[in-house]
Short mmCIF file of N, CA and C in Angstrom, two decimals:
data_model
loop_
_atom_site.label_atom_id
_atom_site.label_comp_id
_atom_site.label_asym_id
_atom_site.label_seq_id
_atom_site.Cartn_x
_atom_site.Cartn_y
_atom_site.Cartn_z
N UNK A 786 -6.08 -11.47 -11.78
CA UNK A 786 -6.45 -11.89 -10.43
C UNK A 786 -6.99 -13.31 -10.47
N UNK A 787 -6.74 -14.03 -9.42
CA UNK A 787 -7.16 -15.42 -9.34
C UNK A 787 -8.45 -15.52 -8.55
N UNK A 788 -9.49 -16.07 -9.18
CA UNK A 788 -10.79 -16.21 -8.52
C UNK A 788 -10.65 -17.04 -7.26
N UNK A 789 -11.36 -16.65 -6.23
CA UNK A 789 -11.44 -17.38 -4.95
C UNK A 789 -10.18 -17.29 -4.10
N UNK A 790 -9.03 -16.93 -4.67
CA UNK A 790 -7.83 -16.79 -3.85
C UNK A 790 -7.95 -15.50 -3.04
N UNK A 791 -7.42 -15.50 -1.82
CA UNK A 791 -7.44 -14.25 -1.04
C UNK A 791 -6.52 -13.20 -1.66
N UNK A 792 -6.67 -11.99 -1.21
CA UNK A 792 -5.80 -10.89 -1.60
C UNK A 792 -4.92 -10.50 -0.44
N UNK A 793 -3.65 -10.26 -0.72
CA UNK A 793 -2.72 -9.75 0.26
C UNK A 793 -2.48 -8.28 -0.05
N UNK A 794 -3.00 -7.41 0.80
CA UNK A 794 -2.87 -5.97 0.60
C UNK A 794 -1.80 -5.47 1.56
N UNK A 795 -0.70 -4.99 1.00
CA UNK A 795 0.47 -4.63 1.80
C UNK A 795 0.59 -3.11 1.88
N UNK A 796 0.38 -2.56 3.06
CA UNK A 796 0.65 -1.15 3.28
C UNK A 796 2.11 -0.99 3.65
N UNK A 797 2.85 -0.24 2.85
CA UNK A 797 4.28 -0.08 3.12
C UNK A 797 4.53 1.13 4.02
N UNK A 798 5.44 0.95 4.97
CA UNK A 798 5.80 2.00 5.90
C UNK A 798 6.93 1.55 6.79
N UNK A 799 7.27 2.38 7.76
CA UNK A 799 8.30 2.05 8.74
C UNK A 799 7.64 1.94 10.12
N UNK A 800 8.07 0.96 10.93
CA UNK A 800 7.48 0.82 12.26
C UNK A 800 8.02 1.89 13.21
N UNK A 801 7.24 2.19 14.24
CA UNK A 801 7.71 3.13 15.26
C UNK A 801 6.95 4.44 15.21
N UNK A 802 6.70 4.99 16.41
CA UNK A 802 5.90 6.21 16.53
C UNK A 802 6.54 7.39 15.80
N UNK A 803 7.88 7.43 15.78
CA UNK A 803 8.55 8.58 15.17
C UNK A 803 8.33 8.66 13.66
N UNK A 804 7.92 7.55 13.04
CA UNK A 804 7.68 7.53 11.59
C UNK A 804 6.19 7.62 11.23
N UNK A 805 5.33 7.53 12.22
CA UNK A 805 3.90 7.31 11.96
C UNK A 805 3.26 8.32 11.02
N UNK A 806 3.65 9.59 11.11
CA UNK A 806 3.01 10.64 10.30
C UNK A 806 3.84 11.01 9.07
N UNK A 807 4.91 10.24 8.79
CA UNK A 807 5.75 10.53 7.61
C UNK A 807 5.01 10.28 6.30
N UNK A 808 5.44 10.98 5.27
CA UNK A 808 4.92 10.71 3.92
C UNK A 808 5.17 9.24 3.52
N UNK A 809 6.31 8.70 3.93
CA UNK A 809 6.69 7.33 3.58
C UNK A 809 5.74 6.30 4.23
N UNK A 810 4.94 6.73 5.20
CA UNK A 810 4.09 5.80 5.94
C UNK A 810 2.63 5.84 5.52
N UNK A 811 2.35 6.46 4.40
CA UNK A 811 0.95 6.55 3.98
C UNK A 811 0.37 5.16 3.69
N UNK A 812 1.21 4.21 3.31
CA UNK A 812 0.73 2.83 3.11
C UNK A 812 0.15 2.25 4.40
N UNK A 813 0.79 2.53 5.53
CA UNK A 813 0.26 2.08 6.82
C UNK A 813 -1.09 2.75 7.12
N UNK A 814 -1.20 4.04 6.78
CA UNK A 814 -2.44 4.78 7.04
C UNK A 814 -3.60 4.15 6.27
N UNK A 815 -3.36 3.81 5.01
CA UNK A 815 -4.40 3.19 4.18
C UNK A 815 -4.71 1.79 4.70
N UNK A 816 -3.67 1.04 5.12
CA UNK A 816 -3.88 -0.31 5.66
C UNK A 816 -4.75 -0.26 6.91
N UNK A 817 -4.51 0.72 7.79
CA UNK A 817 -5.32 0.84 9.01
C UNK A 817 -6.79 1.04 8.66
N UNK A 818 -7.05 1.91 7.69
CA UNK A 818 -8.44 2.17 7.29
C UNK A 818 -9.07 0.93 6.66
N UNK A 819 -8.34 0.26 5.78
CA UNK A 819 -8.88 -0.95 5.14
C UNK A 819 -9.21 -2.03 6.16
N UNK A 820 -8.32 -2.22 7.14
CA UNK A 820 -8.57 -3.23 8.18
C UNK A 820 -9.86 -2.92 8.92
N UNK A 821 -10.07 -1.65 9.25
CA UNK A 821 -11.31 -1.30 9.96
C UNK A 821 -12.53 -1.48 9.06
N UNK A 822 -12.39 -1.22 7.76
CA UNK A 822 -13.52 -1.40 6.84
C UNK A 822 -13.94 -2.87 6.73
N UNK A 823 -12.97 -3.78 6.77
CA UNK A 823 -13.31 -5.21 6.62
C UNK A 823 -13.52 -5.89 7.98
N UNK A 824 -13.47 -5.10 9.05
CA UNK A 824 -13.71 -5.65 10.38
C UNK A 824 -12.57 -6.49 10.92
N UNK A 825 -11.37 -6.25 10.41
CA UNK A 825 -10.21 -7.02 10.88
C UNK A 825 -9.46 -6.31 11.98
N UNK A 826 -8.84 -7.07 12.86
CA UNK A 826 -7.98 -6.50 13.91
C UNK A 826 -6.56 -6.98 13.67
N UNK A 827 -5.62 -6.05 13.76
CA UNK A 827 -4.23 -6.41 13.52
C UNK A 827 -3.69 -7.28 14.64
N UNK A 828 -3.00 -8.34 14.24
CA UNK A 828 -2.30 -9.21 15.17
C UNK A 828 -0.97 -9.60 14.57
N UNK A 829 -0.13 -10.24 15.35
CA UNK A 829 1.18 -10.66 14.88
C UNK A 829 1.17 -12.14 14.51
N UNK A 830 1.26 -12.48 13.22
CA UNK A 830 1.37 -13.90 12.84
C UNK A 830 2.67 -14.49 13.41
N UNK A 831 2.64 -15.78 13.69
CA UNK A 831 3.84 -16.44 14.22
C UNK A 831 4.99 -16.37 13.23
N UNK A 832 6.16 -16.08 13.75
CA UNK A 832 7.41 -16.11 12.98
C UNK A 832 7.44 -15.17 11.78
N UNK A 833 6.55 -14.18 11.74
CA UNK A 833 6.57 -13.20 10.65
C UNK A 833 6.63 -11.80 11.27
N UNK A 834 7.58 -10.99 10.79
CA UNK A 834 7.74 -9.65 11.35
C UNK A 834 6.77 -8.71 10.64
N UNK A 835 5.51 -8.81 11.02
CA UNK A 835 4.45 -8.01 10.40
C UNK A 835 3.23 -8.05 11.29
N UNK A 836 2.33 -7.10 11.05
CA UNK A 836 0.98 -7.16 11.61
C UNK A 836 0.05 -7.50 10.46
N UNK A 837 -0.95 -8.33 10.73
CA UNK A 837 -1.90 -8.71 9.68
C UNK A 837 -3.31 -8.70 10.25
N UNK A 838 -4.25 -8.29 9.42
CA UNK A 838 -5.68 -8.29 9.77
C UNK A 838 -6.43 -8.97 8.63
N UNK A 839 -7.39 -9.82 8.98
CA UNK A 839 -8.16 -10.54 7.97
C UNK A 839 -9.62 -10.11 8.00
N UNK A 840 -10.23 -10.10 6.84
CA UNK A 840 -11.65 -9.80 6.74
C UNK A 840 -12.12 -9.99 5.31
N UNK A 841 -13.40 -9.73 5.09
CA UNK A 841 -13.95 -9.86 3.73
C UNK A 841 -14.51 -8.52 3.26
N UNK A 842 -14.40 -8.30 1.96
CA UNK A 842 -14.97 -7.09 1.36
C UNK A 842 -16.44 -7.37 1.09
N UNK A 843 -17.30 -6.78 1.88
CA UNK A 843 -18.73 -7.00 1.70
C UNK A 843 -19.14 -8.39 2.13
N UNK A 844 -20.43 -8.65 2.03
CA UNK A 844 -20.97 -9.95 2.44
C UNK A 844 -20.58 -11.01 1.42
N UNK A 845 -19.78 -11.99 1.84
CA UNK A 845 -19.36 -13.05 0.93
C UNK A 845 -18.36 -12.62 -0.12
N UNK A 846 -17.79 -11.42 0.04
CA UNK A 846 -16.82 -10.92 -0.94
C UNK A 846 -15.45 -11.54 -0.76
N UNK A 847 -14.48 -11.06 -1.53
CA UNK A 847 -13.13 -11.63 -1.47
C UNK A 847 -12.51 -11.44 -0.09
N UNK A 848 -11.71 -12.43 0.29
CA UNK A 848 -10.99 -12.34 1.56
C UNK A 848 -9.78 -11.43 1.37
N UNK A 849 -9.58 -10.51 2.33
CA UNK A 849 -8.42 -9.64 2.33
C UNK A 849 -7.55 -9.96 3.53
N UNK A 850 -6.26 -10.05 3.32
CA UNK A 850 -5.29 -10.06 4.41
C UNK A 850 -4.54 -8.74 4.28
N UNK A 851 -4.78 -7.83 5.21
CA UNK A 851 -4.15 -6.51 5.18
C UNK A 851 -2.90 -6.60 6.04
N UNK A 852 -1.77 -6.20 5.47
CA UNK A 852 -0.47 -6.42 6.12
C UNK A 852 0.30 -5.11 6.27
N UNK A 853 0.92 -4.97 7.44
CA UNK A 853 1.89 -3.89 7.66
C UNK A 853 3.21 -4.56 8.08
N UNK A 854 4.19 -4.66 7.15
CA UNK A 854 5.48 -5.23 7.54
C UNK A 854 6.11 -4.39 8.66
N UNK A 855 6.66 -5.04 9.67
CA UNK A 855 7.27 -4.33 10.78
C UNK A 855 8.80 -4.34 10.71
N UNK A 856 9.31 -4.82 9.58
CA UNK A 856 10.72 -4.61 9.27
C UNK A 856 10.81 -3.16 8.82
N UNK A 857 11.98 -2.64 8.60
CA UNK A 857 12.01 -1.33 7.98
C UNK A 857 11.75 -1.49 6.48
N UNK A 858 11.46 -0.37 5.84
CA UNK A 858 10.99 -0.36 4.46
C UNK A 858 11.82 -1.24 3.53
N UNK A 859 13.15 -1.14 3.64
CA UNK A 859 14.01 -1.85 2.68
C UNK A 859 14.06 -3.36 2.91
N UNK A 860 13.36 -3.86 3.95
CA UNK A 860 13.30 -5.31 4.21
C UNK A 860 11.86 -5.82 4.17
N UNK A 861 10.96 -5.06 3.56
CA UNK A 861 9.53 -5.40 3.56
C UNK A 861 9.22 -6.72 2.87
N UNK A 862 10.03 -7.12 1.93
CA UNK A 862 9.71 -8.28 1.10
C UNK A 862 9.62 -9.59 1.84
N UNK A 863 10.49 -9.82 2.83
CA UNK A 863 10.51 -11.12 3.52
C UNK A 863 9.19 -11.44 4.21
N UNK A 864 8.61 -10.51 5.02
CA UNK A 864 7.31 -10.84 5.62
C UNK A 864 6.20 -10.96 4.58
N UNK A 865 6.29 -10.20 3.49
CA UNK A 865 5.25 -10.27 2.45
C UNK A 865 5.25 -11.66 1.82
N UNK A 866 6.43 -12.16 1.45
CA UNK A 866 6.46 -13.47 0.79
C UNK A 866 6.09 -14.58 1.76
N UNK A 867 6.46 -14.45 3.03
CA UNK A 867 6.09 -15.46 4.02
C UNK A 867 4.57 -15.54 4.17
N UNK A 868 3.91 -14.39 4.21
CA UNK A 868 2.44 -14.39 4.35
C UNK A 868 1.76 -14.83 3.05
N UNK A 869 2.31 -14.45 1.90
CA UNK A 869 1.74 -14.90 0.62
C UNK A 869 1.78 -16.43 0.54
N UNK A 870 2.89 -17.00 0.99
CA UNK A 870 3.00 -18.47 0.95
C UNK A 870 2.04 -19.11 1.95
N UNK A 871 1.97 -18.55 3.16
CA UNK A 871 1.12 -19.13 4.20
C UNK A 871 -0.36 -19.10 3.78
N UNK A 872 -0.80 -17.97 3.24
CA UNK A 872 -2.22 -17.83 2.86
C UNK A 872 -2.50 -18.28 1.43
N UNK A 873 -1.46 -18.81 0.74
CA UNK A 873 -1.59 -19.29 -0.64
C UNK A 873 -2.14 -18.19 -1.58
N UNK A 874 -1.49 -17.03 -1.51
CA UNK A 874 -1.88 -15.89 -2.35
C UNK A 874 -0.96 -15.84 -3.56
N UNK A 875 -1.51 -15.97 -4.77
CA UNK A 875 -0.68 -15.85 -5.97
C UNK A 875 -0.21 -14.40 -6.15
N UNK A 876 0.90 -14.21 -6.85
CA UNK A 876 1.47 -12.87 -6.97
C UNK A 876 0.49 -11.89 -7.61
N UNK A 877 -0.39 -12.38 -8.48
CA UNK A 877 -1.35 -11.45 -9.12
C UNK A 877 -2.40 -10.95 -8.14
N UNK A 878 -2.50 -11.56 -6.96
CA UNK A 878 -3.42 -11.09 -5.92
C UNK A 878 -2.70 -10.38 -4.78
N UNK A 879 -1.46 -9.98 -5.05
CA UNK A 879 -0.72 -9.16 -4.08
C UNK A 879 -0.83 -7.71 -4.54
N UNK A 880 -1.12 -6.81 -3.60
CA UNK A 880 -1.28 -5.39 -3.92
C UNK A 880 -0.50 -4.57 -2.90
N UNK A 881 0.38 -3.72 -3.37
CA UNK A 881 1.16 -2.84 -2.49
C UNK A 881 0.56 -1.44 -2.51
N UNK A 882 0.43 -0.83 -1.34
CA UNK A 882 -0.01 0.56 -1.23
C UNK A 882 1.20 1.36 -0.74
N UNK A 883 1.61 2.36 -1.51
CA UNK A 883 2.86 3.05 -1.17
C UNK A 883 2.83 4.51 -1.60
N UNK A 884 3.73 5.28 -0.99
CA UNK A 884 3.93 6.68 -1.37
C UNK A 884 4.66 6.72 -2.71
N UNK A 885 4.38 7.76 -3.49
CA UNK A 885 4.97 7.85 -4.84
C UNK A 885 5.41 9.28 -5.13
N UNK A 886 6.72 9.48 -5.26
CA UNK A 886 7.28 10.80 -5.54
C UNK A 886 6.87 11.31 -6.93
N UNK A 887 6.68 10.41 -7.88
CA UNK A 887 6.42 10.80 -9.27
C UNK A 887 4.95 11.07 -9.57
N UNK A 888 4.12 11.07 -8.53
CA UNK A 888 2.70 11.41 -8.68
C UNK A 888 2.43 12.61 -7.78
N UNK A 889 1.79 13.68 -8.31
CA UNK A 889 1.54 14.87 -7.49
C UNK A 889 0.67 14.56 -6.27
N UNK A 890 0.89 15.33 -5.20
CA UNK A 890 0.07 15.17 -4.01
C UNK A 890 -1.40 15.39 -4.38
N UNK A 891 -2.26 14.56 -3.83
CA UNK A 891 -3.68 14.67 -4.12
C UNK A 891 -4.15 13.71 -5.19
N UNK A 892 -3.21 12.96 -5.79
CA UNK A 892 -3.59 11.99 -6.82
C UNK A 892 -3.23 10.58 -6.37
N UNK A 893 -4.07 9.64 -6.76
CA UNK A 893 -3.83 8.23 -6.49
C UNK A 893 -3.83 7.52 -7.83
N UNK A 894 -2.82 6.70 -8.07
CA UNK A 894 -2.70 6.00 -9.35
C UNK A 894 -2.58 4.50 -9.12
N UNK A 895 -3.02 3.73 -10.11
CA UNK A 895 -2.99 2.27 -10.02
C UNK A 895 -2.18 1.73 -11.18
N UNK A 896 -1.41 0.69 -10.93
CA UNK A 896 -0.76 -0.02 -12.04
C UNK A 896 -0.43 -1.44 -11.58
N UNK A 897 -0.12 -2.26 -12.55
CA UNK A 897 0.37 -3.60 -12.26
C UNK A 897 1.76 -3.73 -12.88
N UNK A 898 2.71 -4.21 -12.10
CA UNK A 898 4.05 -4.43 -12.61
C UNK A 898 4.80 -3.13 -12.85
N UNK A 899 5.91 -3.25 -13.57
CA UNK A 899 6.74 -2.08 -13.86
C UNK A 899 7.88 -1.95 -12.87
N UNK A 900 8.58 -0.83 -12.99
CA UNK A 900 9.74 -0.59 -12.14
C UNK A 900 9.34 -0.17 -10.74
N UNK A 901 10.37 0.01 -9.89
CA UNK A 901 10.12 0.40 -8.50
C UNK A 901 10.36 1.89 -8.27
N UNK A 902 10.90 2.60 -9.26
CA UNK A 902 11.10 4.04 -9.12
C UNK A 902 11.95 4.43 -7.92
N UNK A 903 12.90 3.58 -7.56
CA UNK A 903 13.75 3.91 -6.42
C UNK A 903 13.12 3.66 -5.07
N UNK A 904 11.91 3.10 -5.04
CA UNK A 904 11.22 2.85 -3.77
C UNK A 904 11.74 1.56 -3.15
N UNK A 905 12.39 1.69 -1.99
CA UNK A 905 13.03 0.53 -1.38
C UNK A 905 12.06 -0.56 -0.95
N UNK A 906 10.86 -0.19 -0.54
CA UNK A 906 9.87 -1.19 -0.16
C UNK A 906 9.44 -2.03 -1.35
N UNK A 907 9.21 -1.38 -2.49
CA UNK A 907 8.84 -2.11 -3.71
C UNK A 907 10.00 -2.98 -4.19
N UNK A 908 11.20 -2.43 -4.12
CA UNK A 908 12.38 -3.19 -4.56
C UNK A 908 12.51 -4.48 -3.75
N UNK A 909 12.32 -4.37 -2.44
CA UNK A 909 12.41 -5.54 -1.56
C UNK A 909 11.30 -6.54 -1.86
N UNK A 910 10.08 -6.04 -2.11
CA UNK A 910 8.97 -6.93 -2.45
C UNK A 910 9.24 -7.66 -3.75
N UNK A 911 9.68 -6.94 -4.78
CA UNK A 911 9.93 -7.56 -6.09
C UNK A 911 10.98 -8.65 -5.97
N UNK A 912 12.04 -8.36 -5.23
CA UNK A 912 13.13 -9.32 -5.07
C UNK A 912 12.64 -10.57 -4.34
N UNK A 913 11.90 -10.37 -3.23
CA UNK A 913 11.44 -11.51 -2.43
C UNK A 913 10.38 -12.34 -3.15
N UNK A 914 9.48 -11.66 -3.86
CA UNK A 914 8.42 -12.38 -4.58
C UNK A 914 8.94 -13.01 -5.87
N UNK A 915 10.10 -12.55 -6.34
CA UNK A 915 10.64 -13.04 -7.61
C UNK A 915 9.82 -12.57 -8.79
N UNK A 916 9.11 -11.46 -8.60
CA UNK A 916 8.23 -10.95 -9.66
C UNK A 916 7.92 -9.48 -9.38
N UNK A 917 7.67 -8.74 -10.46
CA UNK A 917 7.20 -7.35 -10.33
C UNK A 917 5.73 -7.25 -10.70
N UNK A 918 5.10 -8.38 -10.97
CA UNK A 918 3.75 -8.37 -11.54
C UNK A 918 2.64 -8.32 -10.49
N UNK A 919 2.89 -7.63 -9.41
CA UNK A 919 1.83 -7.40 -8.42
C UNK A 919 1.23 -6.01 -8.66
N UNK A 920 0.05 -5.79 -8.12
CA UNK A 920 -0.63 -4.50 -8.31
C UNK A 920 -0.06 -3.47 -7.34
N UNK A 921 -0.14 -2.20 -7.73
CA UNK A 921 0.31 -1.12 -6.85
C UNK A 921 -0.74 -0.02 -6.84
N UNK A 922 -1.05 0.48 -5.66
CA UNK A 922 -1.83 1.70 -5.50
C UNK A 922 -0.84 2.75 -5.03
N UNK A 923 -0.61 3.71 -5.90
CA UNK A 923 0.46 4.70 -5.71
C UNK A 923 -0.14 6.01 -5.19
N UNK A 924 0.18 6.35 -3.96
CA UNK A 924 -0.35 7.54 -3.31
C UNK A 924 0.63 8.69 -3.56
N UNK A 925 0.20 9.66 -4.35
CA UNK A 925 1.10 10.74 -4.74
C UNK A 925 1.52 11.62 -3.57
N UNK A 926 2.82 11.81 -3.42
CA UNK A 926 3.32 12.76 -2.41
C UNK A 926 4.08 13.90 -3.08
N UNK A 927 4.26 13.82 -4.40
CA UNK A 927 4.95 14.88 -5.14
C UNK A 927 6.44 14.90 -4.85
N UNK A 928 7.11 15.76 -5.58
CA UNK A 928 8.56 15.91 -5.44
C UNK A 928 8.90 16.88 -4.31
N UNK A 929 10.07 16.70 -3.68
CA UNK A 929 10.46 17.63 -2.62
C UNK A 929 10.68 19.04 -3.16
N UNK A 930 10.41 20.04 -2.33
CA UNK A 930 10.62 21.42 -2.77
C UNK A 930 12.11 21.73 -2.86
N UNK A 931 12.47 22.64 -3.76
CA UNK A 931 13.85 23.11 -3.86
C UNK A 931 14.83 21.97 -4.06
N UNK A 932 15.87 21.98 -3.24
CA UNK A 932 16.92 20.98 -3.39
C UNK A 932 16.88 19.95 -2.26
N UNK A 933 15.75 19.84 -1.60
CA UNK A 933 15.66 18.88 -0.50
C UNK A 933 15.89 17.46 -1.01
N UNK A 934 16.68 16.70 -0.27
CA UNK A 934 16.97 15.31 -0.62
C UNK A 934 15.68 14.50 -0.56
N UNK A 935 15.35 13.74 -1.63
CA UNK A 935 14.13 12.93 -1.59
C UNK A 935 14.07 11.99 -0.39
N UNK A 936 15.24 11.46 0.04
CA UNK A 936 15.25 10.55 1.20
C UNK A 936 14.80 11.27 2.47
N UNK A 937 15.19 12.54 2.62
CA UNK A 937 14.73 13.32 3.78
C UNK A 937 13.26 13.69 3.64
N UNK A 938 12.86 14.00 2.42
CA UNK A 938 11.48 14.42 2.16
C UNK A 938 10.49 13.32 2.51
N UNK A 939 10.77 12.08 2.08
CA UNK A 939 9.80 11.00 2.34
C UNK A 939 9.72 10.68 3.83
N UNK A 940 10.79 10.96 4.57
CA UNK A 940 10.79 10.69 6.01
C UNK A 940 10.37 11.91 6.83
N UNK A 941 9.82 12.93 6.16
CA UNK A 941 9.27 14.08 6.88
C UNK A 941 7.75 13.94 6.92
N UNK A 942 7.13 14.63 7.88
CA UNK A 942 5.68 14.57 8.02
C UNK A 942 5.00 15.40 6.94
N UNK A 943 3.75 15.07 6.66
CA UNK A 943 2.95 15.89 5.75
C UNK A 943 2.86 17.31 6.29
N UNK A 944 2.83 18.29 5.40
CA UNK A 944 2.72 19.69 5.82
C UNK A 944 1.32 19.97 6.35
N UNK A 945 1.16 21.11 7.00
CA UNK A 945 -0.15 21.51 7.53
C UNK A 945 -1.21 21.56 6.45
N UNK A 946 -0.84 22.15 5.29
CA UNK A 946 -1.79 22.23 4.17
C UNK A 946 -2.16 20.85 3.65
N UNK A 947 -1.17 19.97 3.54
CA UNK A 947 -1.44 18.61 3.06
C UNK A 947 -2.32 17.84 4.04
N UNK A 948 -2.11 18.07 5.33
CA UNK A 948 -2.89 17.32 6.33
C UNK A 948 -4.38 17.63 6.26
N UNK A 949 -4.72 18.82 5.75
CA UNK A 949 -6.15 19.17 5.61
C UNK A 949 -6.87 18.21 4.67
N UNK A 950 -6.15 17.70 3.68
CA UNK A 950 -6.75 16.79 2.68
C UNK A 950 -6.44 15.32 2.96
N UNK A 951 -5.53 15.07 3.89
CA UNK A 951 -4.98 13.72 4.03
C UNK A 951 -6.03 12.67 4.32
N UNK A 952 -6.94 12.96 5.23
CA UNK A 952 -7.96 11.96 5.59
C UNK A 952 -8.82 11.59 4.39
N UNK A 953 -9.21 12.58 3.61
CA UNK A 953 -9.99 12.33 2.40
C UNK A 953 -9.19 11.48 1.41
N UNK A 954 -7.90 11.79 1.25
CA UNK A 954 -7.09 11.08 0.26
C UNK A 954 -6.80 9.64 0.70
N UNK A 955 -6.60 9.43 1.98
CA UNK A 955 -6.42 8.06 2.49
C UNK A 955 -7.70 7.26 2.25
N UNK A 956 -8.84 7.90 2.47
CA UNK A 956 -10.13 7.26 2.21
C UNK A 956 -10.28 6.92 0.73
N UNK A 957 -9.88 7.84 -0.13
CA UNK A 957 -9.93 7.62 -1.58
C UNK A 957 -9.01 6.46 -1.97
N UNK A 958 -7.81 6.43 -1.40
CA UNK A 958 -6.87 5.34 -1.73
C UNK A 958 -7.44 3.99 -1.31
N UNK A 959 -8.12 3.94 -0.16
CA UNK A 959 -8.75 2.70 0.27
C UNK A 959 -9.87 2.29 -0.70
N UNK A 960 -10.61 3.27 -1.21
CA UNK A 960 -11.63 2.99 -2.24
C UNK A 960 -10.99 2.38 -3.49
N UNK A 961 -9.83 2.92 -3.87
CA UNK A 961 -9.13 2.43 -5.05
C UNK A 961 -8.67 0.98 -4.84
N UNK A 962 -8.15 0.68 -3.65
CA UNK A 962 -7.75 -0.70 -3.35
C UNK A 962 -8.96 -1.63 -3.51
N UNK A 963 -10.09 -1.25 -2.94
CA UNK A 963 -11.29 -2.08 -3.05
C UNK A 963 -11.70 -2.27 -4.50
N UNK A 964 -11.59 -1.21 -5.30
CA UNK A 964 -11.95 -1.30 -6.72
C UNK A 964 -11.04 -2.28 -7.45
N UNK A 965 -9.74 -2.26 -7.15
CA UNK A 965 -8.80 -3.19 -7.79
C UNK A 965 -9.17 -4.63 -7.42
N UNK A 966 -9.45 -4.87 -6.15
CA UNK A 966 -9.78 -6.22 -5.69
C UNK A 966 -11.08 -6.71 -6.33
N UNK A 967 -12.09 -5.86 -6.36
CA UNK A 967 -13.41 -6.28 -6.84
C UNK A 967 -13.54 -6.27 -8.36
N UNK A 968 -12.88 -5.31 -9.02
CA UNK A 968 -13.12 -5.11 -10.46
C UNK A 968 -11.88 -5.22 -11.34
N UNK A 969 -10.70 -5.15 -10.75
CA UNK A 969 -9.47 -5.26 -11.52
C UNK A 969 -8.76 -3.93 -11.72
N UNK A 970 -7.48 -4.01 -12.08
CA UNK A 970 -6.63 -2.83 -12.23
C UNK A 970 -7.16 -1.89 -13.31
N UNK A 971 -7.50 -2.46 -14.47
CA UNK A 971 -7.92 -1.61 -15.59
C UNK A 971 -9.20 -0.86 -15.27
N UNK A 972 -10.15 -1.53 -14.63
CA UNK A 972 -11.40 -0.88 -14.24
C UNK A 972 -11.13 0.26 -13.27
N UNK A 973 -10.26 0.01 -12.29
CA UNK A 973 -9.92 1.04 -11.30
C UNK A 973 -9.23 2.23 -11.96
N UNK A 974 -8.35 1.95 -12.93
CA UNK A 974 -7.70 3.04 -13.66
C UNK A 974 -8.73 3.89 -14.38
N UNK A 975 -9.66 3.24 -15.08
CA UNK A 975 -10.67 3.98 -15.84
C UNK A 975 -11.56 4.81 -14.92
N UNK A 976 -11.87 4.28 -13.75
CA UNK A 976 -12.78 5.00 -12.84
C UNK A 976 -12.08 6.15 -12.13
N UNK A 977 -10.85 5.91 -11.66
CA UNK A 977 -10.23 6.87 -10.75
C UNK A 977 -9.19 7.78 -11.38
N UNK A 978 -8.52 7.38 -12.44
CA UNK A 978 -7.45 8.23 -12.95
C UNK A 978 -7.97 9.55 -13.50
N UNK A 979 -9.16 9.55 -14.04
CA UNK A 979 -9.70 10.80 -14.58
C UNK A 979 -10.30 11.72 -13.54
N UNK A 980 -10.56 11.19 -12.33
CA UNK A 980 -11.30 11.99 -11.35
C UNK A 980 -10.42 12.51 -10.22
N UNK A 981 -9.15 12.13 -10.22
CA UNK A 981 -8.30 12.54 -9.09
C UNK A 981 -7.50 13.78 -9.43
#
């Protein structure tokens, strides 16, 4: 992470009311909570297809730009790179919050870099940024039951049982984002991977 540079926290999701409660939109849910925590209000930056909210973590803490791309998931990278350039955010201070099929529901994982695991939002970000070395907060949604197509599964809403825990888990994911920004990826891994 680069000292004094702002952080661009990207909640990945799809725009539109019909997608709002989908598993694929958990990044938007975490972004909404983070924006409220830092006292930011979402607005539309000029010439960028995204909503962005600005604020600081704590008194005099790092500046956060919380972003929800309003392109569809597979085109998320263009608004991310435009905002990173505008706010002069280095790639090491970019953090994506996204749903993750390879992590069980109820777990949140952190990593920097690596593959995209078939996630179209991450693939678009990596291509647009020209790098995979950004941080990721991976919100576990688990694998689809039976033979359900993963593409259908991610675009379905959380089940009734899952929704009972969802608010707590979104809150936990926001805590993990703050930990990455304030203390770094490795510190967040040590603190949260054993307790989730």
